[in-house]
CSV table of C-alpha atoms in Angstrom, one decimal:
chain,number,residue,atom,x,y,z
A,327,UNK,CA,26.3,9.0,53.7
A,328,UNK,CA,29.7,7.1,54.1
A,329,UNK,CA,29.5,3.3,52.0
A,330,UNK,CA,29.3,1.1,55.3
A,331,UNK,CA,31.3,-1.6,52.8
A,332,UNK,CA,34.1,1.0,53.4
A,333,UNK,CA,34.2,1.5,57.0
A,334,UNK,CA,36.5,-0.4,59.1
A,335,UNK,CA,35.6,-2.1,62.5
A,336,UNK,CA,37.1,0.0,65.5
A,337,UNK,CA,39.4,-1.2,67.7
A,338,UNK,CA,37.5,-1.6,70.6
A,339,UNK,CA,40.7,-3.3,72.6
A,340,UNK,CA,42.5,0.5,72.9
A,341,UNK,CA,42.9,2.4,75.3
A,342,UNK,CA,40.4,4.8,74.3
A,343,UNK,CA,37.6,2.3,74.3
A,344,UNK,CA,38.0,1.4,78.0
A,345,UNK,CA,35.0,3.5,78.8
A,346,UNK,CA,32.8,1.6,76.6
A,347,UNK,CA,33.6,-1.7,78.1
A,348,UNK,CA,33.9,-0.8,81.1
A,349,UNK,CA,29.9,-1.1,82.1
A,350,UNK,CA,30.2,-4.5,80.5
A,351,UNK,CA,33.3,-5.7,82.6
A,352,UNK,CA,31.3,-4.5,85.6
A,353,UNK,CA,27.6,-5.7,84.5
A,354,UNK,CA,28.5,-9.7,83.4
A,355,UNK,CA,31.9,-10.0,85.2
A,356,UNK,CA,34.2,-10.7,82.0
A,357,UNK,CA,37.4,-9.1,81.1
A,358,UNK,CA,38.2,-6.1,79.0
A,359,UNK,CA,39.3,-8.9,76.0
A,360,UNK,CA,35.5,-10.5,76.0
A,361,UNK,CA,34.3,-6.5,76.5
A,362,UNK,CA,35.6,-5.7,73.4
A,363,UNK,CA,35.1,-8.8,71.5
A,364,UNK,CA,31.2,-8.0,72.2
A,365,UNK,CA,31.5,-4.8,70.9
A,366,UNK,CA,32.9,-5.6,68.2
A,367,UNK,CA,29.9,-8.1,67.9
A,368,UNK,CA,27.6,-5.6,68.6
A,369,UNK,CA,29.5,-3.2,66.1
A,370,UNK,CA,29.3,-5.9,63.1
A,371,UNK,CA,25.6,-7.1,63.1
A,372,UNK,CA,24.5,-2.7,63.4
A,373,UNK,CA,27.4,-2.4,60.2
A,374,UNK,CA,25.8,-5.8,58.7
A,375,UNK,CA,21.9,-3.7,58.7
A,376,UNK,CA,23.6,-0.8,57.2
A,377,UNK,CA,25.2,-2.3,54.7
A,378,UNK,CA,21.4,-4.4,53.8
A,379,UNK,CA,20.2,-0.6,53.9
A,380,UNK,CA,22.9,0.6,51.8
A,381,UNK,CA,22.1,-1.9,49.1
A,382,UNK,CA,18.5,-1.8,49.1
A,383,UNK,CA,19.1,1.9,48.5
A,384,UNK,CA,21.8,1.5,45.6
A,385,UNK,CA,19.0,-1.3,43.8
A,386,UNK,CA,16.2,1.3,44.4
A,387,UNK,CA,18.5,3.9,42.5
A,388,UNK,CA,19.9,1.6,40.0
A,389,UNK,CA,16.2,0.7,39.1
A,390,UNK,CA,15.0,4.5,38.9
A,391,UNK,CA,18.2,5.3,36.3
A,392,UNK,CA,17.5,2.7,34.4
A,393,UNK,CA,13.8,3.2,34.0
A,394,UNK,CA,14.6,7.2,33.4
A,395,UNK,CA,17.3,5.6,30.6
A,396,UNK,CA,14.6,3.3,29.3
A,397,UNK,CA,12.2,6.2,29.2
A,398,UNK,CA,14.9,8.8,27.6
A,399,UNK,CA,15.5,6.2,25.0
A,400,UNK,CA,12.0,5.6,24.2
A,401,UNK,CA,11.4,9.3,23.8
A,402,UNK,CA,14.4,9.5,21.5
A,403,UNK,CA,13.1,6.8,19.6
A,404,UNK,CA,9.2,8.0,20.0
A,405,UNK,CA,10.7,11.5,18.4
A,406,UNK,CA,12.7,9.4,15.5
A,407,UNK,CA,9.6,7.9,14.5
A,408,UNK,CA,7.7,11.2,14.3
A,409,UNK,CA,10.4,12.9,12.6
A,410,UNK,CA,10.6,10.1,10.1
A,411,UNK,CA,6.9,9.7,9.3
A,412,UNK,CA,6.9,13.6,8.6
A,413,UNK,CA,9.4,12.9,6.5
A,414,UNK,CA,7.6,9.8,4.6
A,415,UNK,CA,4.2,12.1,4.8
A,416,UNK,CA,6.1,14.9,3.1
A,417,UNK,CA,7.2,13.0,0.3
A,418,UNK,CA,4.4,11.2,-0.3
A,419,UNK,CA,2.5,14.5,-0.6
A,420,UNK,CA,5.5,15.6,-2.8
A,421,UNK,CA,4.9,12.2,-5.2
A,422,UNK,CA,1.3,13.2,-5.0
A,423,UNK,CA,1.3,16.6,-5.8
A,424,UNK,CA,4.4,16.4,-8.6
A,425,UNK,CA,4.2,13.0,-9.8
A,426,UNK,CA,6.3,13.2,-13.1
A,427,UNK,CA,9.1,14.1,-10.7
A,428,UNK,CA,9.2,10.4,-9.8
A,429,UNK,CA,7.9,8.3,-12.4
A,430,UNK,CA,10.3,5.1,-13.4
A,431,UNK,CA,12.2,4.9,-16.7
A,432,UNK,CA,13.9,2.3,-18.0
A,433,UNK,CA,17.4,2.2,-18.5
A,434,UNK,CA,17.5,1.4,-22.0
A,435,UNK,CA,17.9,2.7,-25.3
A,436,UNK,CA,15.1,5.2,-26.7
A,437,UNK,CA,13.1,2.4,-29.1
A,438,UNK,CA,12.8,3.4,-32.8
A,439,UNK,CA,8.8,3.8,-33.1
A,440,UNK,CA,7.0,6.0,-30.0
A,441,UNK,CA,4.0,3.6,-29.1
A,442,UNK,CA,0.6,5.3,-28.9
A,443,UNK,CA,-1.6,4.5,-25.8
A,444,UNK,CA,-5.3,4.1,-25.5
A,445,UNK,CA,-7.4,6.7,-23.8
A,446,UNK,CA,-6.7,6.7,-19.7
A,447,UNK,CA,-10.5,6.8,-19.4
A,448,UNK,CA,-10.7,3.4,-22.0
A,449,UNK,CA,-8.1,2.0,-19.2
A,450,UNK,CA,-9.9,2.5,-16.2
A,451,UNK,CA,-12.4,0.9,-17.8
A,452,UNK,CA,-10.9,-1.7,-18.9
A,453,UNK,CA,-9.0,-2.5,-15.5
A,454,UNK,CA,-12.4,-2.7,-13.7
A,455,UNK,CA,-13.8,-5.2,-16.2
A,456,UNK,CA,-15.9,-2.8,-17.7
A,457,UNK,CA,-17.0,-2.6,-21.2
A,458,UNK,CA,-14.9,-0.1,-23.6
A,459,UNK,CA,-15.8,1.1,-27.1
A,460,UNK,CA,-13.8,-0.1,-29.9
A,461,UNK,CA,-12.9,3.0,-31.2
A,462,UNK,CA,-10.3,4.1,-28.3
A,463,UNK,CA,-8.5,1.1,-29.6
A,464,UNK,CA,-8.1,2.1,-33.4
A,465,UNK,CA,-6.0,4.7,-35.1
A,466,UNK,CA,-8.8,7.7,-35.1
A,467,UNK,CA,-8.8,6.5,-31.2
A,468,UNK,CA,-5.4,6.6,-30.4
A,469,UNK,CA,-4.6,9.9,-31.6
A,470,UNK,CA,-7.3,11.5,-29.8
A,471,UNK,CA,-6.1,10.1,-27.1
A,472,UNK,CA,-2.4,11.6,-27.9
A,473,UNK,CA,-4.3,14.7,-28.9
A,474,UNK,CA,-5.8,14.9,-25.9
A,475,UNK,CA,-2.9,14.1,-23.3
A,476,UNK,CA,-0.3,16.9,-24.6
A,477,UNK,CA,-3.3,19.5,-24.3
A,478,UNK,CA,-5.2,19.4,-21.9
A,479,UNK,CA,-3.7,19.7,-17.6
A,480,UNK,CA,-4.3,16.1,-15.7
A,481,UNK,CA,-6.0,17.9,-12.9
A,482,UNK,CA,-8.7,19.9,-14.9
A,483,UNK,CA,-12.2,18.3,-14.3
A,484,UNK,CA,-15.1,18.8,-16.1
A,485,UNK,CA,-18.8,17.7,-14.4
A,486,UNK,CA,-20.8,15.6,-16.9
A,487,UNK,CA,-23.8,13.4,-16.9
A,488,UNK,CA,-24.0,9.6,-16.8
A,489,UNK,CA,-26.7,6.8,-18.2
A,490,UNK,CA,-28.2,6.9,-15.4
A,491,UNK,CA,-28.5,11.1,-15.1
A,492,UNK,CA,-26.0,11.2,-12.3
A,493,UNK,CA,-23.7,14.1,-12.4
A,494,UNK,CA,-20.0,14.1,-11.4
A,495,UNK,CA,-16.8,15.6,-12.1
A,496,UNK,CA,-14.7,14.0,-14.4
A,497,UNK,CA,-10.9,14.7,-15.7
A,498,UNK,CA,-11.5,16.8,-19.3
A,499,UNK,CA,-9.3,14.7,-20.6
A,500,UNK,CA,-11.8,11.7,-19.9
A,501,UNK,CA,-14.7,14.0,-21.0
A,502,UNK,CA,-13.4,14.9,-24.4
A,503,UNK,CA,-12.4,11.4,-25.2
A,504,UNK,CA,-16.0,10.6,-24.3
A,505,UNK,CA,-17.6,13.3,-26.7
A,506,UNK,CA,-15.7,12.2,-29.8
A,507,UNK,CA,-16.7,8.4,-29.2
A,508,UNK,CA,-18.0,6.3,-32.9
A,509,UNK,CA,-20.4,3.7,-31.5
A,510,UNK,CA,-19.5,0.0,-32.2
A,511,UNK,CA,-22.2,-0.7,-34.4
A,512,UNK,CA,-21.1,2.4,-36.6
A,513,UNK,CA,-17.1,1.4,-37.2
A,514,UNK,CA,-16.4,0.0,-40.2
A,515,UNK,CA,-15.2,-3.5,-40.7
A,516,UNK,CA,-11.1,-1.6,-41.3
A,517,UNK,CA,-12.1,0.2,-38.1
A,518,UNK,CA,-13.0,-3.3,-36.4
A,519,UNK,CA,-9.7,-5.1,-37.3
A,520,UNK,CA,-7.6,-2.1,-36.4
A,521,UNK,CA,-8.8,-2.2,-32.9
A,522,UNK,CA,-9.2,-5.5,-32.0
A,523,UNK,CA,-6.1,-7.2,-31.5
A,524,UNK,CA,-5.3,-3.8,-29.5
A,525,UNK,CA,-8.3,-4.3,-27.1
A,526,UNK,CA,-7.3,-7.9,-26.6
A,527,UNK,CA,-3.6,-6.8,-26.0
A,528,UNK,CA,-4.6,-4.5,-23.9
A,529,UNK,CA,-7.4,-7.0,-21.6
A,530,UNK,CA,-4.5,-8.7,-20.9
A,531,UNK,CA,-2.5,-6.1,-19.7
A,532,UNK,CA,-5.3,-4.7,-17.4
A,533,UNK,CA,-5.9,-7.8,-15.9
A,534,UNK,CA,-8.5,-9.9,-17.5
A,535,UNK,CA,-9.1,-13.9,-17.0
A,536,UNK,CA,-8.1,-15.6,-19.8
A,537,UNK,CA,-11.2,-17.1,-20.3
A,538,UNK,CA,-12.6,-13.8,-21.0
A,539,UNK,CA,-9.9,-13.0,-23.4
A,540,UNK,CA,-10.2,-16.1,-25.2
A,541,UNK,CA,-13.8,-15.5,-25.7
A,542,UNK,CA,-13.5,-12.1,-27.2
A,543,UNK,CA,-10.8,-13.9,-29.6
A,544,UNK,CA,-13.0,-16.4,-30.5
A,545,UNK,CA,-15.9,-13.8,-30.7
A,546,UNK,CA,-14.3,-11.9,-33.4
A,547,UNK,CA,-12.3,-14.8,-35.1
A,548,UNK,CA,-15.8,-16.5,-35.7
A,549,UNK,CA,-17.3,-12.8,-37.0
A,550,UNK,CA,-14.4,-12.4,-39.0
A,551,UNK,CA,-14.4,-16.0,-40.5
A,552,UNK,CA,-18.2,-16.2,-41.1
A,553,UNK,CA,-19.1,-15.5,-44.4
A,554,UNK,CA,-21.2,-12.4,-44.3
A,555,UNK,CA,-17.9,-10.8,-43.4
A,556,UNK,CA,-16.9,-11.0,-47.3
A,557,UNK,CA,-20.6,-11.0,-48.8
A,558,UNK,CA,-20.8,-7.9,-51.6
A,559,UNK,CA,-24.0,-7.2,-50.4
A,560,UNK,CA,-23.3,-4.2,-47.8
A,561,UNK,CA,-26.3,-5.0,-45.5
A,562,UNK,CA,-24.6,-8.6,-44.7
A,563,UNK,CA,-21.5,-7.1,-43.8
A,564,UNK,CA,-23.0,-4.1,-41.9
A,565,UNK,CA,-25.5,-6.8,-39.9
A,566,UNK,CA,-21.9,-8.7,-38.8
A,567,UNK,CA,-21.1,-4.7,-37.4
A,568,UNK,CA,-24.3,-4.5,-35.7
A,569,UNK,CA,-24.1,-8.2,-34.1
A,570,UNK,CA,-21.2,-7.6,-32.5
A,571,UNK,CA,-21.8,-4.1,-30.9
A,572,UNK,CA,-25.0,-5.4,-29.6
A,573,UNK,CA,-23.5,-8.8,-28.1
A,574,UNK,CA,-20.9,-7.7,-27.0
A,575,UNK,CA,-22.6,-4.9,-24.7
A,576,UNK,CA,-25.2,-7.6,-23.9
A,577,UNK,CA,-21.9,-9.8,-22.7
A,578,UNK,CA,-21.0,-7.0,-20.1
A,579,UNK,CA,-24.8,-6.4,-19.2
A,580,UNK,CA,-25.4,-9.9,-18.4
A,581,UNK,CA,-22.4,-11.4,-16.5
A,582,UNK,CA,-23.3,-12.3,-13.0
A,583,UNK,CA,-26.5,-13.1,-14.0
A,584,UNK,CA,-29.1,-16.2,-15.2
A,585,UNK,CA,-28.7,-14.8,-18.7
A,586,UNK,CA,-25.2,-14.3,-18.6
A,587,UNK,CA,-23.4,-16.4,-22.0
A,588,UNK,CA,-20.3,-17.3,-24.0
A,589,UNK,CA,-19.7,-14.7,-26.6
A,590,UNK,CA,-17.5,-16.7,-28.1
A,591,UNK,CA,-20.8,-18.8,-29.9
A,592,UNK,CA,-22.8,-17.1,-32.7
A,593,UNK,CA,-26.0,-17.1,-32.5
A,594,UNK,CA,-27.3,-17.0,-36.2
A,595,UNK,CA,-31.0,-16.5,-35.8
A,596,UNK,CA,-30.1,-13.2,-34.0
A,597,UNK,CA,-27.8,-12.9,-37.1
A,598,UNK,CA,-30.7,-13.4,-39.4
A,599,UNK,CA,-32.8,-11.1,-37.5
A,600,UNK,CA,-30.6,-8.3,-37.8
């Protein structure tokens, strides 16, 4: 269809439009001039609905492209977003499946002394609050635990039995660090000292309030200070040993709760009782 914006108006005073006005010369008695001024009229207000026509048709048209451009572009962009979450999902599974491929190091000289880590089991622990045994935390501890982490895989699980007869699988590595565990109230006072300031170091680094922190200081500053801790008699010393293994479970058992305390003060007729 021809652009009516394009056509030109006819010339409807020629020659060859005499037919055309001649039924209105005859019909309303005016001369050929006004005859084809009226055409012309007539001509203009039926190009004037075309072009209105023509228009509405172009916005129609104009509307559809865009919306097919808008909907192109939003496929485009719907398949980007696929392609890159594949992507992310891919090498998130690839972190998760080979994850010493992408640990961090730090760009820094290699230091002189290799530090020795707790137990990973001991660290769970410790992150969630819970209560660890001393010994991951001296030197028969810690090289278990560096025993234990260059032989046995990450991903090997063993299914053991809890307190409370529950059974579950468990990383070996967790498992064996478990079976060779010394029970507080059997360390030594060497033993004791050794581990201490290691647990407290690493409280801090998992997390703890420092209210908790300080009272485990405090707790083994005041056993350390008190004057059983140097008494020849081995019973006195061994009583210190037992104190603190028992209060210090008793600490964990009891937060939360009415019975809940500071472990940070001795209680001496427990002491005595021992």
């Amino acid at each position: 269809t021809q652009n009516p914006h394009n056509i030109d108006p006819p010339d409807y005073g020629a020659e060859r439009y005499a037919p055309a006005r001649q039924p209105l010369v005859a019909n309303f008695d005016i001369s050929h001039e006004e005859a084809a001024q009226r055409l012309l009229e007539i001509w203009t207000a039926q190009n004037q609905l075309e072009r209105q026509d023509w228009n509405a048709r172009r916005d129609v048209e104009a509307e559809e492209a865009r919306q097919e451009q808008d909907r192109l572009l939003r496929q485009r962009e719907d398949a980007d977003r696929l392609r890159l979450q594949e992507e992310e999902a891919a090498r998130q599974e690839e972190r998760k499946k080979n994850r010493n491929k992408f640990l961090p190091f730090n760009d820094v000289k290699v230091a002189s002394t290799i530090p020795i880590t707790p137990s990973p089991h001991a660290l769970r622990k410790l992150r969630k609050g819970e209560y660890v045994e001393l010994h991951y935390f001296t030197n028969k501890g810690l090289a278990e635990a560096q025993s234990i982490s260059h032989s046995v895989d990450d991903d090997a699980l063993a299914l053991l039995q809890d307190e409370q007869g529950l059974h579950s699988f468990v990383p070996i590595a967790a498992a064996k660090a478990k079976e060779s565990v010394i029970p507080d109230h059997e360390l030594t006072w060497p033993q004791i000292d050794e581990a201490t300031h290691r647990l407290l170091q690493a409280m801090k680094e998992c997390g703890w309030e420092e209210d908790r922190v300080g009272a485990h200081l405090q707790f083994w500053m005041n056993l350390s200070a008190h004057e059983w801790r140097h008494d020849p008699e081995d019973a006195a010393r061994q009583a210190l040993i037992v104190y603190q293994a028992t209060y210090r479970r008793r600490w964990h058992d009891t937060l939360g709760t009415a019975s809940s305390f500071n472990l940070k003060y001795l209680d001496e007729e427990a002491l005595i009782k021992i």
